[in-house]
Amino acid sequence: MVKKGNNVIVKEGVILGENVVLEDDVFIDYNCIIRDNVTLKKGTMVGANCILGEYQMDFFKTRNPGKHPLVIGENAIIRSGTIIYGDSTIGDHFQTGHNVTIREKAKIGNHVSFGTLSDIQGDCEIGNYVRAHSNVHIGQKSVIDDFVWIFPYTVLMNDPTPPSEVMLGVHIESFAIVATGSLLLPGVTVEKDTLIAAGSVVIKDVKETSIVGGNPAKVISDISKIKNRFTGEKVYPWRYTFKRGMPWEDSDYDTWYAQIEKQLKI
Amino acid sequence: MVKKGNNVIVKEGVILGENVVLEDDVFIDYNCIIRDNVTLKKGTMVGANCILGEYQMDFFKTRNPGKHPLVIGENAIIRSGTIIYGDSTIGDHFQTGHNVTIREKAKIGNHVSFGTLSDIQGDCEIGNYVRAHSNVHIGQKSVIDDFVWIFPYTVLMNDPTPPSEVMLGVHIESFAIVATGSLLLPGVTVEKDTLIAAGSVVIKDVKETSIVGGNPAKVISDISKIKNRFTGEKVYPWRYTFKRGMPWEDSDYDTWYAQIEKQLKI
Amino acid sequence: MVKKGNNVIVKEGVILGENVVLEDDVFIDYNCIIRDNVTLKKGTMVGANCILGEYQMDFFKTRNPGKHPLVIGENAIIRSGTIIYGDSTIGDHFQTGHNVTIREKAKIGNHVSFGTLSDIQGDCEIGNYVRAHSNVHIGQKSVIDDFVWIFPYTVLMNDPTPPSEVMLGVHIESFAIVATGSLLLPGVTVEKDTLIAAGSVVIKDVKETSIVGGNPAKVISDISKIKNRFTGEKVYPWRYTFKRGMPWEDSDYDTWYAQIEKQLKI
């Protein structure tokens, strides 16, 4: 049985499984496959050819799809070709680019986006306002805190002595920036307010506010040293210089944060 | 309304939008989605599961597809799974591998090809006879001149201080070769007749005829020094040693160029 | 004509070409395209939206699909979105992740798996028990022996002086491990029992039992030196410390190998 809210649009060729919930204003484009136990909250849009609640290993062994619920929050934009497994929860305002894959057991916060071809291996925790651009690979056991940026072709690994049965995830703390083409080795912690330069191979922990780069990555400088090449002003910590899509978009970081703190104390 | 020329083949499951023009000998394979205002010129072939004229952000906001024309030139081969947005023009003899994505506002010349999984972020200019192999990422504001080769897993970036609102594209001049896995930083110019070695992280401009390599990339040599390991002959500039698919295929570069010059002077 | 065994399931929207053979217990999910001359052996499962026996260049020139047989062995799991060309043979217990591409003329052994987004360029030889993780690119003329592990975003190149008509494949010998994000240059041989560290740019042969790393890759150590960080025990050669999915899973490598040797001598 499918439960549909008001103003739901389901285009031709869409397959809907058992126990699917489509809340108000959901839109599903041509030829999507929505398998059993998938919930799409209000206003979510799913591009053509997506597969949500994709079959897991139990199906391949038994031909029984099993029970693997997937919940996607309000106002998501899931672009065409995206594949998302069950046993996951995804917050509001989620976005994917095209042909993104998200495996089972992912816990994903609000306002998260993954660019085209990103490959989230599942069994990971991703906070709020995390932005991963195209073709980012997040290995199992990764933990990514709030407000982290990850640029294209970055890989978070997890096997310290491949091939093995051990999985040591990477931990990236809030406000860290991982630039394009970086490789983060298993078990590494990237502390907050750091910048991993493009093409870095990060083999050990990165300390707060530092910039690292190279193969293997070494400390290059401190983020306070980076200036805007046009204005000469400091760029980092970026929460004071960048607002688009952030919760402090209409004021500034400190004002917003003071409000948050106040709310928490009440 | 769809306007069809002679000998047009449209296979089952294809969705055709409004104001689609399919010129003579166009072939569209199973389950493609051709959205509004797409023109496919003579002899173009579209593989299965492609999406042409894909929805842009305005659709996600308003559910109105907007007017975003896409024109693809004659004799293109668009392989299965390719997604191309509107507001773009693409020249003749275009080719894609599988699952290529091309975002809006791309200006692409003639005889251009992008390999499997390449991700063209749009708002970029690409000349003629540009060949990008598998899994190449071209950021917005990139400018690529004629006769450039880009090998797999290369990324052209554009944000000098991520995350920011500034976009500084990479500029690659004619006859340059960017080997596999190279990362080109925002605002870099790669001058003509250069060779970027595999795995380079290019952080500053690359001067004419030089070979650079490493992380960060440094000058290694001059392209005139590279010899064919079997014949001992000079390899570069490659326009004198490579012809397949080039306009000088049936003669040689100098003869062809002399003809071009003559035509321009008339 | 399609030849079907017992208990074959073909879901809605599947297109079956001429001379397709589906042996017992084959399962084909929604919207797959199985072109002419494809054989799927017993127990093989094909995820949604796959294309098997994909059109080659002759089709684009003549609109005649030509004769390009593809045989996939028993008990394969082909995940959704995978595209496999013809003129190839693939052994038993094959697995792909999502959106894998395998071009023509690939010879692939038993118990091989390719992760999500891997791009096998064809005209290559791959042994038994080879595991390539997500987004691995295997260029034409590559030769990979048995029991090789290749981790994400690794590229095996083949053009020594790009662009040229020469193709020199990479050769990876048994039990070698290529860690994430490595680039292997054309013509390189990686000998057995080696470990290529993450992010290596391998420009020359790698000698037996060595560990190499860096850009360009240099010898760092010998695999015998690596210890498990928890137990302090030697990790490599990995065939003595890792069993999952291996033919010695229920005993140990030496016992298994002794049995094999005995069988060969009979």
PDB file of N, CA and C in Angstrom, chain B residues 124-207:
ATOM      1  N   CYS B 124      31.148  27.343 -18.956  1.00  0.00           N
ATOM      2  CA  CYS B 124      32.547  27.199 -19.367  1.00  0.00           C
ATOM      3  C   CYS B 124      32.623  27.257 -20.888  1.00  0.00           C
ATOM      4  N   GLU B 125      33.826  27.462 -21.393  1.00  0.00           N
ATOM      5  CA  GLU B 125      34.026  27.525 -22.846  1.00  0.00           C
ATOM      6  C   GLU B 125      35.047  26.496 -23.267  1.00  0.00           C
ATOM      7  N   ILE B 126      34.640  25.666 -24.194  1.00  0.00           N
ATOM      8  CA  ILE B 126      35.511  24.586 -24.648  1.00  0.00           C
ATOM      9  C   ILE B 126      35.606  24.672 -26.164  1.00  0.00           C
ATOM     10  N   GLY B 127      36.840  24.708 -26.671  1.00  0.00           N
ATOM     11  CA  GLY B 127      37.081  24.931 -28.098  1.00  0.00           C
ATOM     12  C   GLY B 127      36.794  23.706 -28.959  1.00  0.00           C
ATOM     13  N   ASN B 128      37.530  23.582 -30.036  1.00  0.00           N
ATOM     14  CA  ASN B 128      37.353  22.485 -30.982  1.00  0.00           C
ATOM     15  C   ASN B 128      38.420  21.419 -30.754  1.00  0.00           C
ATOM     16  N   TYR B 129      38.075  20.187 -31.106  1.00  0.00           N
ATOM     17  CA  TYR B 129      39.032  19.073 -30.993  1.00  0.00           C
ATOM     18  C   TYR B 129      39.613  18.943 -29.582  1.00  0.00           C
ATOM     19  N   VAL B 130      38.797  19.181 -28.604  1.00  0.00           N
ATOM     20  CA  VAL B 130      39.214  18.960 -27.223  1.00  0.00           C
ATOM     21  C   VAL B 130      38.795  17.547 -26.829  1.00  0.00           C
ATOM     22  N   ARG B 131      39.731  16.794 -26.270  1.00  0.00           N
ATOM     23  CA  ARG B 131      39.458  15.419 -25.890  1.00  0.00           C
ATOM     24  C   ARG B 131      39.682  15.234 -24.395  1.00  0.00           C
ATOM     25  N   ALA B 132      38.610  15.028 -23.677  1.00  0.00           N
ATOM     26  CA  ALA B 132      38.740  14.742 -22.244  1.00  0.00           C
ATOM     27  C   ALA B 132      38.366  13.282 -22.033  1.00  0.00           C
ATOM     28  N   HIS B 133      39.244  12.537 -21.426  1.00  0.00           N
ATOM     29  CA  HIS B 133      39.001  11.108 -21.203  1.00  0.00           C
ATOM     30  C   HIS B 133      38.110  10.914 -19.975  1.00  0.00           C
ATOM     31  N   SER B 134      38.015   9.673 -19.512  1.00  0.00           N
ATOM     32  CA  SER B 134      37.097   9.307 -18.434  1.00  0.00           C
ATOM     33  C   SER B 134      37.277  10.165 -17.188  1.00  0.00           C
ATOM     34  N   ASN B 135      36.128  10.486 -16.566  1.00  0.00           N
ATOM     35  CA  ASN B 135      36.137  10.987 -15.209  1.00  0.00           C
ATOM     36  C   ASN B 135      36.944  12.270 -15.044  1.00  0.00           C
ATOM     37  N   VAL B 136      36.772  13.156 -16.000  1.00  0.00           N
ATOM     38  CA  VAL B 136      37.404  14.477 -15.933  1.00  0.00           C
ATOM     39  C   VAL B 136      36.367  15.449 -15.369  1.00  0.00           C
ATOM     40  N   HIS B 137      36.804  16.316 -14.482  1.00  0.00           N
ATOM     41  CA  HIS B 137      35.901  17.292 -13.854  1.00  0.00           C
ATOM     42  C   HIS B 137      36.318  18.697 -14.279  1.00  0.00           C
ATOM     43  N   ILE B 138      35.406  19.375 -14.956  1.00  0.00           N
ATOM     44  CA  ILE B 138      35.708  20.726 -15.433  1.00  0.00           C
ATOM     45  C   ILE B 138      34.825  21.704 -14.688  1.00  0.00           C
ATOM     46  N   GLY B 139      35.444  22.487 -13.805  1.00  0.00           N
ATOM     47  CA  GLY B 139      34.705  23.442 -12.987  1.00  0.00           C
ATOM     48  C   GLY B 139      34.170  24.609 -13.805  1.00  0.00           C
ATOM     49  N   GLN B 140      33.200  25.305 -13.254  1.00  0.00           N
ATOM     50  CA  GLN B 140      32.670  26.498 -13.905  1.00  0.00           C
ATOM     51  C   GLN B 140      33.772  27.535 -14.130  1.00  0.00           C
ATOM     52  N   LYS B 141      33.591  28.307 -15.193  1.00  0.00           N
ATOM     53  CA  LYS B 141      34.512  29.390 -15.582  1.00  0.00           C
ATOM     54  C   LYS B 141      35.804  28.875 -16.233  1.00  0.00           C
ATOM     55  N   SER B 142      35.888  27.569 -16.474  1.00  0.00           N
ATOM     56  CA  SER B 142      37.051  27.041 -17.193  1.00  0.00           C
ATOM     57  C   SER B 142      37.007  27.503 -18.651  1.00  0.00           C
ATOM     58  N   VAL B 143      38.196  27.750 -19.199  1.00  0.00           N
ATOM     59  CA  VAL B 143      38.312  28.058 -20.623  1.00  0.00           C
ATOM     60  C   VAL B 143      39.363  27.129 -21.208  1.00  0.00           C
ATOM     61  N   ILE B 144      38.941  26.345 -22.194  1.00  0.00           N
ATOM     62  CA  ILE B 144      39.849  25.372 -22.811  1.00  0.00           C
ATOM     63  C   ILE B 144      39.905  25.679 -24.296  1.00  0.00           C
ATOM     64  N   ASP B 145      41.104  25.969 -24.797  1.00  0.00           N
ATOM     65  CA  ASP B 145      41.249  26.323 -26.215  1.00  0.00           C
ATOM     66  C   ASP B 145      41.247  25.059 -27.091  1.00  0.00           C
ATOM     67  N   ASP B 146      41.472  25.243 -28.383  1.00  0.00           N
ATOM     68  CA  ASP B 146      41.417  24.115 -29.319  1.00  0.00           C
ATOM     69  C   ASP B 146      42.552  23.102 -29.089  1.00  0.00           C
ATOM     70  N   PHE B 147      42.288  21.856 -29.483  1.00  0.00           N
ATOM     71  CA  PHE B 147      43.311  20.808 -29.531  1.00  0.00           C
ATOM     72  C   PHE B 147      43.971  20.506 -28.179  1.00  0.00           C
ATOM     73  N   VAL B 148      43.174  20.525 -27.159  1.00  0.00           N
ATOM     74  CA  VAL B 148      43.697  20.202 -25.824  1.00  0.00           C
ATOM     75  C   VAL B 148      43.302  18.767 -25.457  1.00  0.00           C
ATOM     76  N   TRP B 149      44.222  18.041 -24.832  1.00  0.00           N
ATOM     77  CA  TRP B 149      43.946  16.694 -24.343  1.00  0.00           C
ATOM     78  C   TRP B 149      43.960  16.689 -22.818  1.00  0.00           C
ATOM     79  N   ILE B 150      42.929  16.072 -22.257  1.00  0.00           N
ATOM     80  CA  ILE B 150      42.876  15.960 -20.800  1.00  0.00           C
ATOM     81  C   ILE B 150      42.621  14.507 -20.445  1.00  0.00           C
ATOM     82  N   PHE B 151      43.486  13.915 -19.663  1.00  0.00           N
ATOM     83  CA  PHE B 151      43.409  12.489 -19.367  1.00  0.00           C
ATOM     84  C   PHE B 151      42.646  12.236 -18.058  1.00  0.00           C
ATOM     85  N   PRO B 152      42.318  10.943 -17.790  1.00  0.00           N
ATOM     86  CA  PRO B 152      41.365  10.626 -16.709  1.00  0.00           C
ATOM     87  C   PRO B 152      41.670  11.250 -15.340  1.00  0.00           C
ATOM     88  N   TYR B 153      40.585  11.498 -14.580  1.00  0.00           N
ATOM     89  CA  TYR B 153      40.655  11.900 -13.183  1.00  0.00           C
ATOM     90  C   TYR B 153      41.368  13.221 -12.979  1.00  0.00           C
ATOM     91  N   THR B 154      41.327  14.055 -13.996  1.00  0.00           N
ATOM     92  CA  THR B 154      41.869  15.405 -13.874  1.00  0.00           C
ATOM     93  C   THR B 154      40.749  16.338 -13.410  1.00  0.00           C
ATOM     94  N   VAL B 155      41.098  17.297 -12.560  1.00  0.00           N
ATOM     95  CA  VAL B 155      40.104  18.238 -12.047  1.00  0.00           C
ATOM     96  C   VAL B 155      40.571  19.674 -12.299  1.00  0.00           C
ATOM     97  N   LEU B 156      39.692  20.470 -12.889  1.00  0.00           N
ATOM     98  CA  LEU B 156      39.940  21.912 -13.047  1.00  0.00           C
ATOM     99  C   LEU B 156      39.089  22.644 -12.004  1.00  0.00           C
ATOM    100  N   MET B 157      39.759  23.271 -11.037  1.00  0.00           N
ATOM    101  CA  MET B 157      39.052  23.928  -9.925  1.00  0.00           C
ATOM    102  C   MET B 157      38.737  25.387 -10.244  1.00  0.00           C
ATOM    103  N   ASN B 158      38.023  26.041  -9.310  1.00  0.00           N
ATOM    104  CA  ASN B 158      37.699  27.449  -9.544  1.00  0.00           C
ATOM    105  C   ASN B 158      37.533  28.322  -8.298  1.00  0.00           C
ATOM    106  N   ASP B 159      37.614  27.742  -7.125  1.00  0.00           N
ATOM    107  CA  ASP B 159      37.401  28.570  -5.918  1.00  0.00           C
ATOM    108  C   ASP B 159      38.737  28.772  -5.205  1.00  0.00           C
ATOM    109  N   PRO B 160      39.282  30.017  -5.244  1.00  0.00           N
ATOM    110  CA  PRO B 160      40.630  30.239  -4.701  1.00  0.00           C
ATOM    111  C   PRO B 160      40.686  30.133  -3.173  1.00  0.00           C
ATOM    112  N   THR B 161      39.582  30.402  -2.504  1.00  0.00           N
ATOM    113  CA  THR B 161      39.560  30.328  -1.030  1.00  0.00           C
ATOM    114  C   THR B 161      38.267  29.640  -0.592  1.00  0.00           C
ATOM    115  N   PRO B 162      38.189  28.350  -0.797  1.00  0.00           N
ATOM    116  CA  PRO B 162      36.926  27.644  -0.536  1.00  0.00           C
ATOM    117  C   PRO B 162      36.547  27.651   0.934  1.00  0.00           C
ATOM    118  N   PRO B 163      35.258  27.795   1.309  1.00  0.00           N
ATOM    119  CA  PRO B 163      34.173  28.149   0.387  1.00  0.00           C
ATOM    120  C   PRO B 163      34.091  29.646   0.199  1.00  0.00           C
ATOM    121  N   SER B 164      33.907  30.087  -1.034  1.00  0.00           N
ATOM    122  CA  SER B 164      33.740  31.525  -1.288  1.00  0.00           C
ATOM    123  C   SER B 164      32.805  31.716  -2.470  1.00  0.00           C
ATOM    124  N   GLU B 165      32.508  32.969  -2.776  1.00  0.00           N
ATOM    125  CA  GLU B 165      31.644  33.273  -3.919  1.00  0.00           C
ATOM    126  C   GLU B 165      32.454  33.640  -5.155  1.00  0.00           C
ATOM    127  N   VAL B 166      33.789  33.660  -4.997  1.00  0.00           N
ATOM    128  CA  VAL B 166      34.661  34.013  -6.126  1.00  0.00           C
ATOM    129  C   VAL B 166      34.864  32.776  -7.007  1.00  0.00           C
ATOM    130  N   MET B 167      34.862  32.965  -8.299  1.00  0.00           N
ATOM    131  CA  MET B 167      35.208  31.858  -9.188  1.00  0.00           C
ATOM    132  C   MET B 167      36.272  32.277 -10.177  1.00  0.00           C
ATOM    133  N   LEU B 168      37.434  31.666 -10.061  1.00  0.00           N
ATOM    134  CA  LEU B 168      38.549  31.917 -10.975  1.00  0.00           C
ATOM    135  C   LEU B 168      38.781  30.639 -11.771  1.00  0.00           C
ATOM    136  N   GLY B 169      38.426  30.660 -13.032  1.00  0.00           N
ATOM    137  CA  GLY B 169      38.561  29.453 -13.853  1.00  0.00           C
ATOM    138  C   GLY B 169      39.996  29.176 -14.245  1.00  0.00           C
ATOM    139  N   VAL B 170      40.238  27.943 -14.638  1.00  0.00           N
ATOM    140  CA  VAL B 170      41.526  27.546 -15.216  1.00  0.00           C
ATOM    141  C   VAL B 170      41.470  27.826 -16.714  1.00  0.00           C
ATOM    142  N   HIS B 171      42.589  28.253 -17.288  1.00  0.00           N
ATOM    143  CA  HIS B 171      42.667  28.446 -18.731  1.00  0.00           C
ATOM    144  C   HIS B 171      43.733  27.518 -19.299  1.00  0.00           C
ATOM    145  N   ILE B 172      43.314  26.673 -20.227  1.00  0.00           N
ATOM    146  CA  ILE B 172      44.272  25.758 -20.871  1.00  0.00           C
ATOM    147  C   ILE B 172      44.378  26.135 -22.337  1.00  0.00           C
ATOM    148  N   GLU B 173      45.591  26.455 -22.768  1.00  0.00           N
ATOM    149  CA  GLU B 173      45.794  26.903 -24.146  1.00  0.00           C
ATOM    150  C   GLU B 173      46.003  25.727 -25.111  1.00  0.00           C
ATOM    151  N   SER B 174      45.951  26.043 -26.375  1.00  0.00           N
ATOM    152  CA  SER B 174      45.982  25.034 -27.442  1.00  0.00           C
ATOM    153  C   SER B 174      47.156  24.065 -27.345  1.00  0.00           C
ATOM    154  N   PHE B 175      46.886  22.828 -27.687  1.00  0.00           N
ATOM    155  CA  PHE B 175      47.885  21.774 -27.808  1.00  0.00           C
ATOM    156  C   PHE B 175      48.487  21.329 -26.472  1.00  0.00           C
ATOM    157  N   ALA B 176      47.987  21.864 -25.387  1.00  0.00           N
ATOM    158  CA  ALA B 176      48.458  21.402 -24.078  1.00  0.00           C
ATOM    159  C   ALA B 176      47.926  19.995 -23.815  1.00  0.00           C
ATOM    160  N   ILE B 177      48.680  19.245 -23.012  1.00  0.00           N
ATOM    161  CA  ILE B 177      48.307  17.884 -22.631  1.00  0.00           C
ATOM    162  C   ILE B 177      48.309  17.821 -21.102  1.00  0.00           C
ATOM    163  N   VAL B 178      47.200  17.423 -20.540  1.00  0.00           N
ATOM    164  CA  VAL B 178      47.128  17.282 -19.086  1.00  0.00           C
ATOM    165  C   VAL B 178      46.980  15.785 -18.791  1.00  0.00           C
ATOM    166  N   ALA B 179      48.035  15.187 -18.244  1.00  0.00           N
ATOM    167  CA  ALA B 179      48.003  13.737 -18.027  1.00  0.00           C
ATOM    168  C   ALA B 179      47.163  13.386 -16.787  1.00  0.00           C
ATOM    169  N   THR B 180      46.938  12.105 -16.622  1.00  0.00           N
ATOM    170  CA  THR B 180      45.995  11.524 -15.665  1.00  0.00           C
ATOM    171  C   THR B 180      46.183  11.995 -14.220  1.00  0.00           C
ATOM    172  N   GLY B 181      45.050  12.232 -13.566  1.00  0.00           N
ATOM    173  CA  GLY B 181      45.070  12.496 -12.137  1.00  0.00           C
ATOM    174  C   GLY B 181      45.662  13.829 -11.757  1.00  0.00           C
ATOM    175  N   SER B 182      45.674  14.786 -12.662  1.00  0.00           N
ATOM    176  CA  SER B 182      46.236  16.094 -12.327  1.00  0.00           C
ATOM    177  C   SER B 182      45.163  17.001 -11.736  1.00  0.00           C
ATOM    178  N   LEU B 183      45.609  17.871 -10.832  1.00  0.00           N
ATOM    179  CA  LEU B 183      44.717  18.837 -10.205  1.00  0.00           C
ATOM    180  C   LEU B 183      45.200  20.226 -10.595  1.00  0.00           C
ATOM    181  N   LEU B 184      44.321  21.012 -11.208  1.00  0.00           N
ATOM    182  CA  LEU B 184      44.709  22.356 -11.648  1.00  0.00           C
ATOM    183  C   LEU B 184      44.013  23.381 -10.760  1.00  0.00           C
ATOM    184  N   LEU B 185      44.808  24.173 -10.068  1.00  0.00           N
ATOM    185  CA  LEU B 185      44.218  25.099  -9.094  1.00  0.00           C
ATOM    186  C   LEU B 185      43.560  26.313  -9.744  1.00  0.00           C
ATOM    187  N   PRO B 186      42.670  26.957  -9.035  1.00  0.00           N
ATOM    188  CA  PRO B 186      41.892  28.075  -9.568  1.00  0.00           C
ATOM    189  C   PRO B 186      42.775  29.168 -10.145  1.00  0.00           C
ATOM    190  N   GLY B 187      42.418  29.627 -11.331  1.00  0.00           N
ATOM    191  CA  GLY B 187      43.089  30.776 -11.915  1.00  0.00           C
ATOM    192  C   GLY B 187      44.377  30.470 -12.646  1.00  0.00           C
ATOM    193  N   VAL B 188      44.788  29.227 -12.648  1.00  0.00           N
ATOM    194  CA  VAL B 188      46.034  28.844 -13.316  1.00  0.00           C
ATOM    195  C   VAL B 188      45.875  28.923 -14.834  1.00  0.00           C
ATOM    196  N   THR B 189      46.917  29.370 -15.523  1.00  0.00           N
ATOM    197  CA  THR B 189      46.960  29.302 -16.991  1.00  0.00           C
ATOM    198  C   THR B 189      47.995  28.270 -17.411  1.00  0.00           C
ATOM    199  N   VAL B 190      47.569  27.352 -18.232  1.00  0.00           N
ATOM    200  CA  VAL B 190      48.486  26.355 -18.797  1.00  0.00           C
ATOM    201  C   VAL B 190      48.719  26.773 -20.237  1.00  0.00           C
ATOM    202  N   GLU B 191      49.910  27.237 -20.517  1.00  0.00           N
ATOM    203  CA  GLU B 191      50.173  27.763 -21.856  1.00  0.00           C
ATOM    204  C   GLU B 191      50.290  26.652 -22.894  1.00  0.00           C
ATOM    205  N   LYS B 192      50.400  27.072 -24.152  1.00  0.00           N
ATOM    206  CA  LYS B 192      50.331  26.095 -25.239  1.00  0.00           C
ATOM    207  C   LYS B 192      51.557  25.185 -25.309  1.00  0.00           C
ATOM    208  N   ASP B 193      51.333  24.012 -25.900  1.00  0.00           N
ATOM    209  CA  ASP B 193      52.408  23.046 -26.132  1.00  0.00           C
ATOM    210  C   ASP B 193      53.089  22.570 -24.852  1.00  0.00           C
ATOM    211  N   THR B 194      52.338  22.490 -23.801  1.00  0.00           N
ATOM    212  CA  THR B 194      52.888  22.023 -22.526  1.00  0.00           C
ATOM    213  C   THR B 194      52.430  20.609 -22.228  1.00  0.00           C
ATOM    214  N   LEU B 195      53.114  19.985 -21.277  1.00  0.00           N
ATOM    215  CA  LEU B 195      52.735  18.644 -20.820  1.00  0.00           C
ATOM    216  C   LEU B 195      52.705  18.660 -19.287  1.00  0.00           C
ATOM    217  N   ILE B 196      51.520  18.414 -18.734  1.00  0.00           N
ATOM    218  CA  ILE B 196      51.386  18.283 -17.281  1.00  0.00           C
ATOM    219  C   ILE B 196      51.504  16.793 -16.988  1.00  0.00           C
ATOM    220  N   ALA B 197      52.519  16.387 -16.251  1.00  0.00           N
ATOM    221  CA  ALA B 197      52.729  14.956 -15.976  1.00  0.00           C
ATOM    222  C   ALA B 197      51.619  14.410 -15.073  1.00  0.00           C
ATOM    223  N   ALA B 198      51.433  13.096 -15.137  1.00  0.00           N
ATOM    224  CA  ALA B 198      50.392  12.440 -14.337  1.00  0.00           C
ATOM    225  C   ALA B 198      50.573  12.742 -12.855  1.00  0.00           C
ATOM    226  N   GLY B 199      49.463  13.021 -12.175  1.00  0.00           N
ATOM    227  CA  GLY B 199      49.514  13.237 -10.740  1.00  0.00           C
ATOM    228  C   GLY B 199      50.038  14.596 -10.318  1.00  0.00           C
ATOM    229  N   SER B 200      50.085  15.543 -11.235  1.00  0.00           N
ATOM    230  CA  SER B 200      50.579  16.884 -10.880  1.00  0.00           C
ATOM    231  C   SER B 200      49.531  17.679 -10.109  1.00  0.00           C
ATOM    232  N   VAL B 201      50.002  18.486  -9.177  1.00  0.00           N
ATOM    233  CA  VAL B 201      49.133  19.469  -8.522  1.00  0.00           C
ATOM    234  C   VAL B 201      49.656  20.832  -8.969  1.00  0.00           C
ATOM    235  N   VAL B 202      48.970  21.428  -9.914  1.00  0.00           N
ATOM    236  CA  VAL B 202      49.471  22.625 -10.592  1.00  0.00           C
ATOM    237  C   VAL B 202      48.972  23.860  -9.853  1.00  0.00           C
ATOM    238  N   ILE B 203      49.892  24.568  -9.191  1.00  0.00           N
ATOM    239  CA  ILE B 203      49.481  25.705  -8.361  1.00  0.00           C
ATOM    240  C   ILE B 203      49.862  27.050  -8.975  1.00  0.00           C
ATOM    241  N   LYS B 204      50.635  27.013 -10.075  1.00  0.00           N
ATOM    242  CA  LYS B 204      50.921  28.294 -10.750  1.00  0.00           C
ATOM    243  C   LYS B 204      50.990  28.086 -12.267  1.00  0.00           C
ATOM    244  N   ASP B 205      51.070  29.166 -13.007  1.00  0.00           N
ATOM    245  CA  ASP B 205      51.020  29.085 -14.463  1.00  0.00           C
ATOM    246  C   ASP B 205      52.128  28.182 -15.014  1.00  0.00           C
ATOM    247  N   VAL B 206      51.818  27.539 -16.105  1.00  0.00           N
ATOM    248  CA  VAL B 206      52.784  26.648 -16.764  1.00  0.00           C
ATOM    249  C   VAL B 206      53.181  27.296 -18.085  1.00  0.00           C
ATOM    250  N   LYS B 207      54.482  27.533 -18.246  1.00  0.00           N
ATOM    251  CA  LYS B 207      54.965  28.293 -19.397  1.00  0.00           C
ATOM    252  C   LYS B 207      55.095  27.423 -20.649  1.00  0.00           C
TER     253      LYS B 207
END
